[in-house]
Coordinates of C-alpha atoms in Angstrom, one line a residue:
Chain A
X22 CA 14.1 -29.7 13.9
X23 CA 14.6 -26.3 11.7
X24 CA 17.2 -25.5 10.0
X25 CA 20.1 -22.1 9.6
X26 CA 19.5 -20.5 6.8
X27 CA 21.5 -17.1 7.5
X28 CA 21.2 -13.5 6.5
X29 CA 18.5 -12.6 3.7
X30 CA 16.4 -9.7 2.4
X31 CA 12.7 -9.6 2.0
X32 CA 12.0 -10.0 -1.7
X33 CA 10.4 -7.0 -4.3
X34 CA 11.0 -6.4 -7.8
X35 CA 13.1 -3.6 -7.4
X36 CA 16.3 -5.6 -5.8
X37 CA 16.3 -8.0 -8.9
X38 CA 19.5 -5.5 -9.6
X39 CA 21.7 -6.3 -7.2
X40 CA 20.1 -10.0 -6.2
X41 CA 21.7 -10.9 -9.7
X42 CA 24.4 -8.6 -8.8
X43 CA 25.9 -9.7 -5.4
X44 CA 24.0 -13.4 -4.8
X45 CA 26.2 -14.1 -2.1
X46 CA 25.0 -11.1 -0.2
X47 CA 21.7 -13.3 0.0
X48 CA 22.0 -16.7 1.2
X49 CA 18.1 -16.7 2.0
X50 CA 15.3 -14.3 0.1
X51 CA 12.0 -13.8 2.2
X52 CA 9.1 -13.8 0.3
X53 CA 5.1 -11.9 1.3
X54 CA 4.2 -14.2 -1.2
X55 CA 0.2 -12.5 -1.3
X56 CA 2.6 -9.1 -2.2
X57 CA 1.9 -11.3 -5.8
X58 CA -1.0 -12.6 -5.6
X59 CA -4.1 -11.3 -8.1
X60 CA -7.4 -11.6 -6.5
X61 CA -9.9 -12.3 -8.7
X62 CA -13.2 -11.9 -9.0
X63 CA -14.6 -15.7 -9.3
X64 CA -15.2 -16.8 -5.6
X65 CA -14.8 -20.7 -5.4
X66 CA -10.4 -19.8 -6.2
X67 CA -10.2 -16.3 -6.1
X68 CA -6.5 -16.0 -5.6
X69 CA -4.0 -16.7 -8.4
X70 CA -0.8 -16.1 -9.6
X71 CA 1.2 -16.2 -12.4
X72 CA 3.2 -18.8 -13.7
X73 CA 6.2 -16.6 -14.8
X74 CA 6.8 -14.9 -11.6
X75 CA 6.4 -17.9 -9.3
X76 CA 9.2 -19.4 -11.3
X77 CA 10.8 -16.3 -11.1
X78 CA 11.5 -16.7 -7.0
X79 CA 12.0 -19.8 -7.4
X80 CA 15.1 -19.1 -9.0
X81 CA 16.3 -16.0 -6.9
X82 CA 19.5 -16.8 -4.9
X83 CA 19.5 -18.5 -1.5
X84 CA 16.5 -20.6 0.6
X85 CA 13.2 -19.1 0.7
X86 CA 11.3 -18.3 3.7
X87 CA 7.3 -17.4 3.8
X88 CA 6.4 -14.6 5.7
X89 CA 2.4 -13.9 5.6
X90 CA 1.2 -11.0 4.6
X91 CA -2.5 -11.4 4.7
X92 CA -3.3 -13.5 8.1
X93 CA -2.7 -11.7 11.0
X94 CA -3.4 -13.4 14.2
X95 CA -3.4 -10.9 16.8
X96 CA -7.6 -10.0 16.1
X97 CA -10.6 -11.7 16.7
X98 CA -12.2 -11.5 13.4
X99 CA -10.8 -14.8 11.3
X100 CA -7.9 -14.0 7.9
X101 CA -9.9 -15.3 5.1
X102 CA -9.9 -19.1 4.5
X103 CA -10.0 -18.7 1.0
X104 CA -6.2 -18.2 0.7
X105 CA -5.5 -21.4 3.2
X106 CA -4.8 -23.4 0.4
X107 CA -2.4 -20.9 -2.4
X108 CA -0.6 -20.1 0.9
X109 CA -0.2 -23.9 2.2
X110 CA 1.2 -24.8 -1.5
X111 CA 4.0 -21.5 -1.7
X112 CA 4.9 -22.8 1.5
X113 CA 5.7 -26.8 0.0
X114 CA 6.6 -25.5 -3.2
X115 CA 9.9 -22.9 -1.8
X116 CA 9.8 -25.6 1.2
X117 CA 9.8 -22.9 3.9
X118 CA 10.6 -24.8 7.2
X119 CA 7.5 -22.1 8.8
X120 CA 5.6 -19.5 8.1
X121 CA 5.9 -16.2 9.5
X122 CA 3.5 -14.2 10.8
X123 CA 2.3 -10.5 12.2
X124 CA 0.8 -10.8 16.0
X125 CA -1.6 -7.5 14.5
X126 CA -5.3 -7.3 13.0
X127 CA -6.1 -6.1 9.9
X128 CA -9.8 -6.8 10.1
X129 CA -12.2 -5.0 12.2
X130 CA -16.5 -6.3 11.8
X131 CA -17.2 -5.5 8.5
X132 CA -13.8 -4.5 7.1
X133 CA -10.3 -4.2 6.5
X134 CA -8.4 -2.0 8.3
X135 CA -5.5 -0.9 6.3
X136 CA -2.6 -1.3 8.1
X137 CA -1.5 -4.0 11.5
X138 CA -3.0 -1.9 14.1
X139 CA -2.3 -3.9 17.0
X140 CA -3.6 -6.0 19.5
X141 CA -5.2 -6.2 22.5
X142 CA -2.8 -6.8 25.1
X143 CA -4.6 -8.8 28.0
X144 CA -5.5 -12.2 29.3
X145 CA -9.0 -12.1 26.1
X146 CA -6.5 -10.5 24.1
X147 CA -3.5 -13.6 24.7
X148 CA -6.4 -16.6 23.8
X149 CA -7.5 -14.8 20.9
X150 CA -3.7 -14.5 19.4
X151 CA -3.6 -17.7 20.6
X152 CA -6.7 -19.7 19.0
X153 CA -5.5 -17.7 15.3
X154 CA -2.0 -19.0 15.4
X155 CA -3.6 -22.3 16.1
X156 CA -5.9 -22.4 13.3
X157 CA -3.0 -20.7 11.1
X158 CA -0.8 -23.5 12.0
X159 CA -3.6 -26.6 11.0
X160 CA -4.5 -25.0 8.0
X161 CA -0.8 -24.5 6.9
X162 CA 0.3 -28.1 8.3
X163 CA 4.1 -25.8 9.9
X164 CA 5.5 -24.1 12.2
X165 CA 4.6 -20.8 13.1
X166 CA 6.7 -18.1 14.0
X167 CA 4.5 -14.4 15.3
X168 CA 6.1 -11.5 14.8
X169 CA 6.3 -8.6 17.0
X170 CA 4.6 -5.7 15.4
X171 CA 4.6 -2.2 15.9
X172 CA 1.9 0.6 18.0
X173 CA 1.5 3.7 17.7
X174 CA -0.7 4.2 20.4
X175 CA 0.0 4.6 24.1
X176 CA -0.1 2.7 26.5
X177 CA -3.2 1.3 28.4
X178 CA -2.7 0.9 32.0
X179 CA -4.5 -2.5 31.9
X180 CA -2.1 -3.8 29.0
X181 CA 0.1 -6.2 29.4
X182 CA 3.9 -4.8 29.1
X183 CA 4.9 -5.2 25.4
X184 CA 7.4 -8.5 25.4
X185 CA 5.0 -9.9 28.1
X186 CA 2.3 -9.7 26.0
X187 CA 4.7 -11.5 22.8
X188 CA 6.0 -14.1 25.2
X189 CA 2.4 -15.0 26.4
X190 CA 1.2 -16.2 23.0
X191 CA 4.6 -18.1 22.0
X192 CA 3.9 -19.6 24.7
X193 CA 0.2 -21.1 25.3
X194 CA 0.2 -21.0 21.1
X195 CA 4.0 -23.3 20.9
X196 CA 4.8 -21.0 18.3
X197 CA 8.2 -19.4 17.3
X198 CA 9.2 -15.7 17.7
X199 CA 9.7 -13.6 14.4
X200 CA 11.5 -10.7 16.5
X201 CA 11.0 -7.8 13.8
X202 CA 14.0 -5.2 16.7
X203 CA 12.7 -2.3 14.4
X204 CA 9.7 -3.0 15.2
X205 CA 10.7 -2.7 19.3
X206 CA 12.8 -0.3 18.2
X207 CA 10.1 2.3 17.0
X208 CA 7.4 1.6 19.7
X209 CA 10.7 2.4 22.2
X210 CA 11.0 6.0 20.3
X211 CA 7.6 6.5 20.4
X212 CA 7.8 5.5 24.4
X213 CA 6.8 2.7 25.3
X214 CA 8.5 -0.9 25.9
X215 CA 12.6 -0.2 25.4
X216 CA 14.1 -2.6 22.7
X217 CA 16.5 -4.3 26.4
X218 CA 13.1 -4.9 28.9
X219 CA 11.2 -6.0 25.9
X220 CA 13.7 -9.0 25.2
X221 CA 14.5 -9.8 28.6
X222 CA 10.0 -11.2 28.8
X223 CA 11.0 -12.7 26.1
X224 CA 12.0 -17.1 25.5
X225 CA 14.9 -16.5 24.0
X226 CA 15.1 -20.1 22.2
X227 CA 12.1 -19.2 20.4
X228 CA 13.1 -16.9 18.5
X229 CA 13.7 -17.9 15.3
X230 CA 14.0 -14.6 13.4
X231 CA 15.5 -11.8 13.2
X232 CA 13.5 -8.2 10.9
X233 CA 15.7 -5.4 10.4
X234 CA 15.1 -1.9 8.7
X235 CA 15.6 1.6 8.2
X236 CA 13.1 4.6 9.7
X237 CA 12.4 7.6 9.6
X238 CA 10.8 10.6 11.9
X239 CA 7.4 11.8 10.5
X240 CA 5.0 14.4 12.7
X241 CA 6.5 14.1 15.8
X242 CA 6.7 9.6 16.1
X243 CA 9.4 7.3 14.2
X244 CA 7.7 5.1 11.5
X245 CA 8.3 1.7 11.1
X246 CA 8.9 3.0 6.8
X247 CA 11.2 -0.1 5.7
X248 CA 12.8 3.6 4.4
X249 CA 16.7 2.2 3.5
X250 CA 19.3 3.2 6.9
X251 CA 19.2 1.1 9.5
X252 CA 20.5 3.6 12.5
X253 CA 23.5 3.1 14.4
X254 CA 21.3 2.7 17.8
X255 CA 19.8 0.2 16.9
X256 CA 22.2 -2.3 15.3
X257 CA 24.2 -1.7 18.3
X258 CA 21.4 -2.9 20.4
X259 CA 20.6 -5.6 17.8
X260 CA 24.2 -6.2 18.5
X261 CA 23.6 -7.4 22.3
X262 CA 20.6 -8.9 21.7
X263 CA 21.4 -10.9 18.6
X264 CA 24.2 -12.6 21.2
X265 CA 21.4 -13.8 23.8
X266 CA 19.1 -15.5 20.9
X267 CA 21.0 -19.1 20.9
X268 CA 18.1 -20.8 18.1
X269 CA 18.4 -18.3 15.8
X270 CA 17.7 -19.2 11.8
X271 CA 17.4 -16.2 10.2
X272 CA 17.6 -12.7 9.9
X273 CA 16.3 -10.1 7.3
X274 CA 16.9 -7.1 6.7
X275 CA 13.6 -5.2 4.9
X276 CA 12.7 -2.0 2.7
X277 CA 10.2 -1.2 1.2
X278 CA 9.7 -1.0 -3.0
X279 CA 8.8 2.9 -3.1
X280 CA 12.0 3.0 -1.2
X281 CA 14.5 1.1 -3.5
X282 CA 14.6 4.4 -5.8
X283 CA 15.0 7.3 -3.4
X284 CA 18.0 5.3 -0.9
X285 CA 19.0 3.5 -3.5
X286 CA 21.0 -0.5 -4.1
X287 CA 24.0 0.8 -3.2
X288 CA 22.8 1.7 1.1
X289 CA 20.6 -2.0 0.9
X290 CA 24.0 -3.7 -0.2
X291 CA 25.6 -2.0 3.1
X292 CA 22.4 -3.1 5.1
X293 CA 23.7 -6.3 4.0
X294 CA 26.8 -6.4 4.9
X295 CA 25.8 -4.8 8.2
X296 CA 23.6 -7.7 8.8
X297 CA 26.4 -10.2 7.9
X298 CA 27.9 -9.1 10.9
X299 CA 25.7 -8.9 13.3
X300 CA 24.6 -12.7 12.0
X301 CA 28.0 -13.9 13.4
X302 CA 28.0 -12.3 17.1
X303 CA 24.5 -15.0 16.9
X304 CA 25.0 -16.4 20.7
X305 CA 25.9 -20.7 19.9
X306 CA 24.2 -22.2 22.6
X307 CA 21.9 -21.8 24.7
X308 CA 21.8 -19.3 27.7
X309 CA 19.8 -19.9 30.7
X310 CA 18.3 -17.1 30.8
X311 CA 15.3 -17.6 32.7
X312 CA 11.8 -14.8 30.8
X313 CA 10.1 -12.9 33.4
X314 CA 6.5 -13.5 33.1
X315 CA 4.1 -10.7 34.5
X316 CA 0.3 -11.0 33.8
X317 CA -1.7 -7.3 34.7
X318 CA -4.1 -8.4 37.4
X319 CA -5.9 -4.8 36.2
X320 CA -9.4 -5.4 35.0
X321 CA -9.8 -5.3 31.2
X322 CA -11.6 -2.3 30.7
X323 CA -12.2 -3.1 26.5
X324 CA -13.2 -6.6 25.3
X325 CA -10.6 -7.2 22.5
X326 CA -13.3 -6.7 19.8
X327 CA -14.4 -3.1 21.0
X328 CA -10.8 -2.7 21.1
X329 CA -10.2 -3.4 17.1
X330 CA -13.7 -2.0 16.1
X331 CA -12.2 1.0 18.5
X332 CA -9.2 1.7 16.6
X333 CA -9.7 0.8 13.4
X334 CA -12.9 3.2 13.4
X335 CA -10.6 6.2 14.5
X336 CA -7.6 5.9 12.1
X337 CA -10.7 5.2 9.6
X338 CA -12.7 7.9 7.7
X339 CA -15.5 6.5 6.5
X340 CA -16.4 4.7 10.0
X341 CA -18.1 5.9 12.8
X342 CA -16.0 6.2 15.8
X343 CA -17.9 8.5 18.0
X344 CA -18.4 5.7 20.4
X345 CA -14.9 4.9 20.9
X346 CA -13.7 5.6 25.2
X347 CA -12.5 9.8 25.0
X348 CA -9.0 7.4 26.1
X349 CA -8.2 5.9 22.8
X350 CA -10.0 9.7 20.7
X351 CA -7.4 11.6 22.1
X352 CA -4.3 9.3 21.6
X353 CA -1.7 11.5 19.2
X354 CA -1.2 9.3 16.9
X355 CA -4.3 9.2 15.6
X356 CA -3.8 12.1 12.8
X357 CA -0.7 9.6 12.0
X358 CA -1.8 6.8 11.3
X359 CA -5.1 7.9 8.9
X360 CA -2.5 9.6 7.9
X361 CA -0.3 6.2 7.3
X362 CA -3.8 4.5 6.0
X363 CA -4.2 7.1 3.2
X364 CA -0.1 7.0 1.5
X365 CA -1.1 3.6 1.5
X366 CA -4.3 4.1 -0.4
X367 CA -3.3 6.8 -2.6
X368 CA -0.2 5.0 -2.9
X369 CA -2.3 2.3 -4.3
X370 CA -4.3 4.4 -7.2
X371 CA -0.8 6.1 -8.8
X372 CA 1.0 2.2 -8.9
X373 CA -2.8 1.2 -10.7
X374 CA -3.9 3.6 -12.1
X375 CA -1.1 6.3 -12.7
X376 CA -2.8 7.9 -15.9
X377 CA -6.1 8.5 -14.7
X378 CA -4.8 9.7 -11.8
X379 CA -2.0 11.9 -13.1
X380 CA -5.3 13.7 -15.6
X381 CA -6.9 14.5 -12.2
X382 CA -3.5 15.8 -10.9
X383 CA -2.8 17.6 -13.5
X384 CA -6.1 19.1 -13.8
X385 CA -7.3 19.8 -10.7
X386 CA -4.0 20.6 -8.4
X387 CA -3.0 18.3 -6.0
X388 CA -4.8 19.7 -3.2
X389 CA -7.9 19.3 -5.1
X390 CA -7.5 15.9 -5.7
X391 CA -6.3 15.6 -2.6
X392 CA -9.7 16.8 -1.4
X393 CA -11.4 13.5 -4.3
X394 CA -9.4 11.2 -2.5
X395 CA -10.9 12.2 0.7
X396 CA -14.6 12.5 -0.5
X397 CA -13.9 9.0 -1.5
X398 CA -12.1 7.8 1.8
X399 CA -14.7 8.9 4.1
X400 CA -17.4 6.5 1.4
X401 CA -15.9 3.7 1.5
X402 CA -12.9 1.5 3.1
X403 CA -9.9 0.3 2.3
X404 CA -9.0 -2.8 0.4
X405 CA -6.7 -5.0 1.2
X406 CA -6.1 -6.1 -2.6
X407 CA -4.6 -3.0 -4.7
X408 CA -6.8 -4.1 -7.7
X409 CA -10.2 -4.2 -5.4
X410 CA -9.5 -0.8 -4.1
X411 CA -8.8 0.8 -8.0
X412 CA -11.6 -0.4 -8.9
X413 CA -13.4 0.8 -5.9
X414 CA -12.1 3.8 -6.4
X415 CA -12.7 3.8 -10.6
X416 CA -16.6 3.2 -9.6
X417 CA -16.6 6.2 -7.6
X418 CA -14.7 8.3 -10.4
X419 CA -18.3 7.6 -12.0
X420 CA -20.6 8.1 -9.5
X421 CA -20.1 11.4 -8.7
X422 CA -19.8 12.8 -12.8
X423 CA -16.7 14.7 -12.8
X424 CA -16.3 16.7 -15.3
X425 CA -13.0 16.3 -16.6
X426 CA -11.9 15.9 -20.4
X427 CA -10.5 12.4 -21.5
X428 CA -11.3 11.4 -18.1
X429 CA -13.7 8.5 -18.7
X430 CA -11.8 7.1 -21.7
X431 CA -8.4 6.9 -19.2
X432 CA -10.2 5.6 -16.4
X433 CA -11.8 3.2 -18.8
X434 CA -8.3 2.2 -20.4
X435 CA -6.5 1.8 -17.4
X436 CA -8.9 -0.1 -15.7
X437 CA -9.0 -2.7 -19.1
X438 CA -5.7 -3.4 -18.6
X439 CA -5.4 -4.1 -15.4
X440 CA -8.4 -7.3 -15.2
X441 CA -7.1 -8.5 -19.1
X442 CA -4.1 -8.2 -16.8
X443 CA -6.2 -10.4 -13.4
X444 CA -7.6 -12.6 -16.7
X445 CA -5.8 -12.4 -19.0
X446 CA -8.6 -11.6 -21.6
X447 CA -8.4 -8.5 -24.4
X448 CA -10.2 -5.9 -24.4
X449 CA -11.0 -3.7 -26.7
X450 CA -11.7 0.4 -25.2
X451 CA -13.0 3.0 -28.1
X452 CA -12.0 6.3 -28.3
X453 CA -13.4 9.5 -30.2
X454 CA -10.0 11.2 -30.7
X455 CA -6.6 9.5 -31.5
X456 CA -5.5 8.9 -27.5
X457 CA -1.8 7.6 -27.6
X458 CA -0.7 11.5 -27.9
X459 CA -2.6 12.4 -24.0
X460 CA -1.9 8.5 -23.3
X461 CA 2.1 8.7 -24.0
X462 CA 2.0 13.0 -22.0
X463 CA 0.5 11.1 -19.2
X464 CA 3.2 8.9 -18.8
X465 CA 5.8 10.9 -19.6
X466 CA 4.4 13.3 -16.5
X467 CA 2.4 15.8 -18.8
X468 CA -0.3 17.3 -20.2
X469 CA -0.1 16.8 -24.1
X470 CA 1.1 20.4 -26.1
X471 CA -1.6 19.9 -28.7
X472 CA -4.5 18.8 -29.8
X473 CA -5.5 15.6 -30.5
X474 CA -6.8 14.1 -33.8
X475 CA -10.8 13.9 -34.0
X476 CA -11.8 10.8 -34.4
X477 CA -13.0 6.8 -34.1
X478 CA -10.1 5.0 -32.4
X479 CA -9.6 1.9 -30.9
X480 CA -7.5 0.1 -28.0
X481 CA -7.5 -3.4 -27.8
X482 CA -5.2 -4.6 -25.1
X483 CA -4.7 -7.9 -25.2
X484 CA -3.2 -10.6 -23.0
X485 CA 0.2 -11.3 -24.4
X486 CA 2.4 -13.5 -22.4
X487 CA -0.3 -12.9 -19.5
X488 CA -0.9 -16.9 -17.7
X489 CA -2.7 -17.1 -14.2
X490 CA -2.8 -19.9 -11.9
X491 CA -5.5 -20.4 -8.9
X492 CA -2.9 -23.7 -7.7
X493 CA 1.1 -24.3 -7.8
X494 CA 0.6 -28.2 -8.8
X495 CA 1.4 -27.9 -11.6
X496 CA 4.5 -25.7 -11.3
X497 CA 5.3 -28.1 -8.4
X498 CA 5.0 -31.6 -10.7
X499 CA 7.7 -29.8 -13.5
X500 CA 9.9 -28.9 -10.4
X501 CA 10.2 -32.9 -10.2
Chain B
X23 CA -7.2 17.1 -25.5
X24 CA -9.3 16.9 -27.8
X25 CA -12.2 18.8 -27.9
X26 CA -15.8 16.7 -27.7
X27 CA -17.0 17.1 -31.1
X28 CA -18.4 14.0 -32.8
X29 CA -16.3 11.5 -34.7
X30 CA -15.1 12.5 -38.0
X31 CA -16.8 8.9 -39.3
X32 CA -13.6 7.9 -41.2
X33 CA -13.2 4.5 -39.7
X34 CA -12.3 3.3 -36.5
X35 CA -8.1 3.2 -35.8
X36 CA -7.4 0.0 -34.2
X37 CA -4.6 -0.3 -31.6
X38 CA -3.2 -3.4 -30.9
X39 CA -1.2 -3.3 -26.9
X40 CA 0.0 -6.0 -24.1
X41 CA -2.2 -5.2 -21.4
X42 CA 1.3 -5.4 -19.3
X43 CA 2.2 -2.1 -20.8
X44 CA -0.8 -0.2 -20.7
X45 CA 0.3 2.3 -17.4
X46 CA 4.4 2.1 -19.3
X47 CA 3.4 2.8 -22.7
X48 CA 6.4 5.3 -23.7
X49 CA 9.0 2.4 -22.8
X50 CA 7.0 -0.6 -23.4
X51 CA 9.2 -2.2 -20.6
X52 CA 6.5 -3.4 -18.1
X53 CA 7.2 -5.4 -15.5
X54 CA 5.2 -8.3 -15.0
X55 CA 6.9 -9.3 -11.5
X56 CA 6.0 -5.4 -10.8
X57 CA 3.0 -5.4 -12.5
X58 CA 2.4 -8.0 -10.1
X59 CA 3.3 -6.6 -7.1
X60 CA 1.2 -3.1 -7.9
X61 CA -2.3 -5.7 -8.5
X62 CA -1.1 -7.5 -5.2
X63 CA -1.4 -6.9 -1.2
X64 CA 0.8 -4.5 -0.4
X65 CA 3.7 -5.2 1.5
X66 CA 4.2 -5.3 5.1
X67 CA 2.3 -2.6 6.4
X68 CA 2.8 -0.8 9.5
X69 CA 4.7 2.4 8.1
X70 CA 4.6 4.4 5.2
X71 CA 4.3 3.9 1.2
X72 CA 6.2 7.1 0.0
X73 CA 5.1 6.3 -3.9
X74 CA 2.1 8.7 -3.2
X75 CA 4.8 11.0 -2.7
X76 CA 6.8 10.3 -5.1
X77 CA 4.5 11.2 -7.7
X78 CA 3.2 14.6 -6.7
X79 CA 6.8 15.5 -6.5
X80 CA 7.4 14.1 -9.7
X81 CA 4.3 16.1 -11.4
X82 CA 5.0 19.5 -9.3
X83 CA 8.2 20.0 -8.7
X84 CA 8.8 23.6 -9.4
X85 CA 12.5 23.0 -11.2
X86 CA 10.9 20.8 -13.5
X87 CA 8.4 23.4 -14.3
X88 CA 6.2 20.8 -14.7
X89 CA 3.5 22.7 -13.9
X90 CA 3.8 25.7 -15.8
X91 CA 4.4 23.7 -18.7
X92 CA 0.4 22.6 -18.3
X93 CA -0.4 25.3 -16.7
X94 CA 0.8 26.9 -21.1
X95 CA -0.7 23.3 -22.0
X96 CA -3.1 24.0 -21.1
X97 CA -4.6 27.4 -22.3
X98 CA -3.8 26.2 -26.0
X99 CA -4.2 22.6 -26.0
X100 CA -8.3 23.0 -26.0
X101 CA -10.1 24.4 -28.8
X102 CA -12.9 25.6 -26.9
X103 CA -13.5 28.3 -24.8
X104 CA -12.2 27.2 -21.0
X105 CA -13.8 28.4 -18.4
X106 CA -11.9 28.5 -15.2
X107 CA -13.5 28.6 -11.0
X108 CA -11.8 29.4 -8.3
X109 CA -12.9 27.4 -5.6
X110 CA -12.6 28.2 -1.6
X111 CA -9.8 26.8 0.2
X112 CA -12.6 24.8 2.8
X113 CA -14.6 24.8 0.0
X114 CA -12.4 22.1 -2.0
X115 CA -12.6 19.4 0.9
X116 CA -16.4 19.6 0.5
X117 CA -16.4 18.0 -2.6
X118 CA -19.7 17.8 -3.2
X119 CA -20.3 21.4 -2.8
X120 CA -17.8 21.4 -5.5
X121 CA -19.6 19.1 -7.4
X122 CA -22.2 20.9 -7.4
X123 CA -21.5 24.3 -8.0
X124 CA -19.4 23.5 -11.0
X125 CA -22.5 22.1 -12.6
X126 CA -24.1 25.0 -12.6
X127 CA -21.5 27.0 -13.7
X128 CA -21.9 25.2 -16.8
X129 CA -26.0 25.4 -16.8
X130 CA -25.0 29.1 -16.6
X131 CA -22.8 29.4 -19.3
X132 CA -24.9 27.1 -21.2
X133 CA -21.7 24.7 -21.8
X134 CA -24.0 21.4 -20.1
X135 CA -21.2 19.5 -20.3
X136 CA -17.6 18.9 -22.1
X137 CA -19.2 17.9 -25.1
X138 CA -20.1 20.7 -26.5
X139 CA -16.8 21.6 -26.2
X140 CA -15.8 23.9 -23.1
X141 CA -13.8 22.5 -20.2
X142 CA -14.1 23.2 -17.1
X143 CA -10.5 23.7 -14.7
X144 CA -9.8 24.5 -11.3
X145 CA -7.8 26.5 -9.7
X146 CA -7.7 27.7 -6.3
X147 CA -5.3 30.9 -5.5
X148 CA -6.1 33.2 -8.7
X149 CA -8.7 35.7 -9.7
X150 CA -11.3 33.9 -12.3
X151 CA -14.4 33.7 -14.1
X152 CA -15.9 32.0 -11.4
X153 CA -15.8 31.6 -7.5
X154 CA -17.4 28.5 -5.3
X155 CA -17.8 30.5 -1.6
X156 CA -16.3 28.0 1.5
X157 CA -20.2 27.4 1.8
X158 CA -19.5 26.1 -2.1
X159 CA -21.9 28.9 -2.8
X160 CA -21.4 30.8 -6.2
X161 CA -20.6 34.5 -5.2
X162 CA -19.5 36.3 -8.5
X163 CA -20.2 35.9 -12.5
X164 CA -19.0 38.2 -14.8
X165 CA -17.9 37.8 -18.6
X166 CA -14.1 38.9 -20.2
X167 CA -13.5 39.7 -23.2
X168 CA -11.8 36.2 -23.4
X169 CA -14.5 34.4 -23.7

């Protein structure tokens, strides 16, 4: 029996001041575990966590839910099984009553897509997803709830309606549903099924959790950007939907970390108050509302595997998409999704190698820097973990031998800092000039006004305070 | 920035810095939670991460005169002369041709690498000493008294 948990938020570090100031707003905190994992280069147990961070997460207010973001259940490529041990330990440590994951895919055959992409909504696709849900449930040992995803693509003639597909997967896999109302609303705004119609297909008593968020218009599409303020229209529709959910356990607001700065914590607090108001509207007794069932009888034009390979290739520069069906090639969302993936990749880079990225942008200008990134993206597939993505970019930069003064030194410095953060081992980086004026200027977003002092300098990056664990057993034992 | 000459041989200056603050060395306030978020898998991904856009705005906001400051600083910062290279707009999307052309310019000026004290600085919209066409060809080469 899953307990009723209440209203909460998807955690990121930028929310800490609000969580500390107004803990009553957060009866639940949802943790996306892989966002705090470090992927090491060692093969057997590649995922590591900082115990200090895990302890901080344990100390956050409210009950905890675990929302996985790296083992989606909508595709034919199995999720990386190496993550299951840590995922299971996270669920146990945080006493999460179930695990939620996305009914999407993020792996084509041979590479990571850099984005959650929509599954093939056919009979074959239902079977693929149900099998993946069962594998995940067996590996983790708690019930699974599947999250309704975003699709910027146009519907194909042989597809099942969006809501019907989710309902069929949930029935076949016997799992719960995480109804992301903002995702469904995003799809509806972009021409897919309406929210009301979507919900008509769902087995409403299997909806355990609802997600809400803000979005934005860009290039003719409404985006699931998690950018702050929820739309009034979404709130109105959600009130009607939530009143039909008799078994709702949690309702979570999502904001992307990079938008906290622009939206502000006051905005987040207002959204939480809206969610508390919506929560009161939830159904308290089961309602006899039969779900619609529709099977598409149209012959399947594309297998799930081909669908995944085709759309992954279309939205990524490095892959050959010439064999994709014309209908998919002409979908107007292709350049939009491609750009969203690029923004994610570039954001990983400026997040982990901020000084190298700034040096490149300030020396080359943003347009040529963009060209550099496009060349990199055309040659290298996205990586799921940011550290691996930027490592790949560093190797690319060295391979092209770009003549940017001090770039090699700054890149070495940042790469060493990252590696030390990932293994706690001290590293020394040599310079033939005093690096501090340059590093300080780049940290301020400028190039230095004065020439650096020449000489032999060495910065030793210490692993001070860096402890990593490949298992949570030690923390679990400490709690008993 | 330093022009590339041989080190002075006065001995090595050692600086010790926690890796956690390396990306933010001015404030010395690296948060392990935020660093872990940067190193890990991005959050639920079906939307838009504006971090890169924020970074570009920060660096190139005309109101903050960041770009102008960079241009002025660039003129005075280098002890060695700066060779400016004008890159055609379309050529800038063909990185291989840009890099090959810049190497060619370096050979033509006798500056085979930055170690000789010559910095190659890209710009797109102003007349400069060299011009790389959209096909990657160097189609203009002249010296001025400034160099």
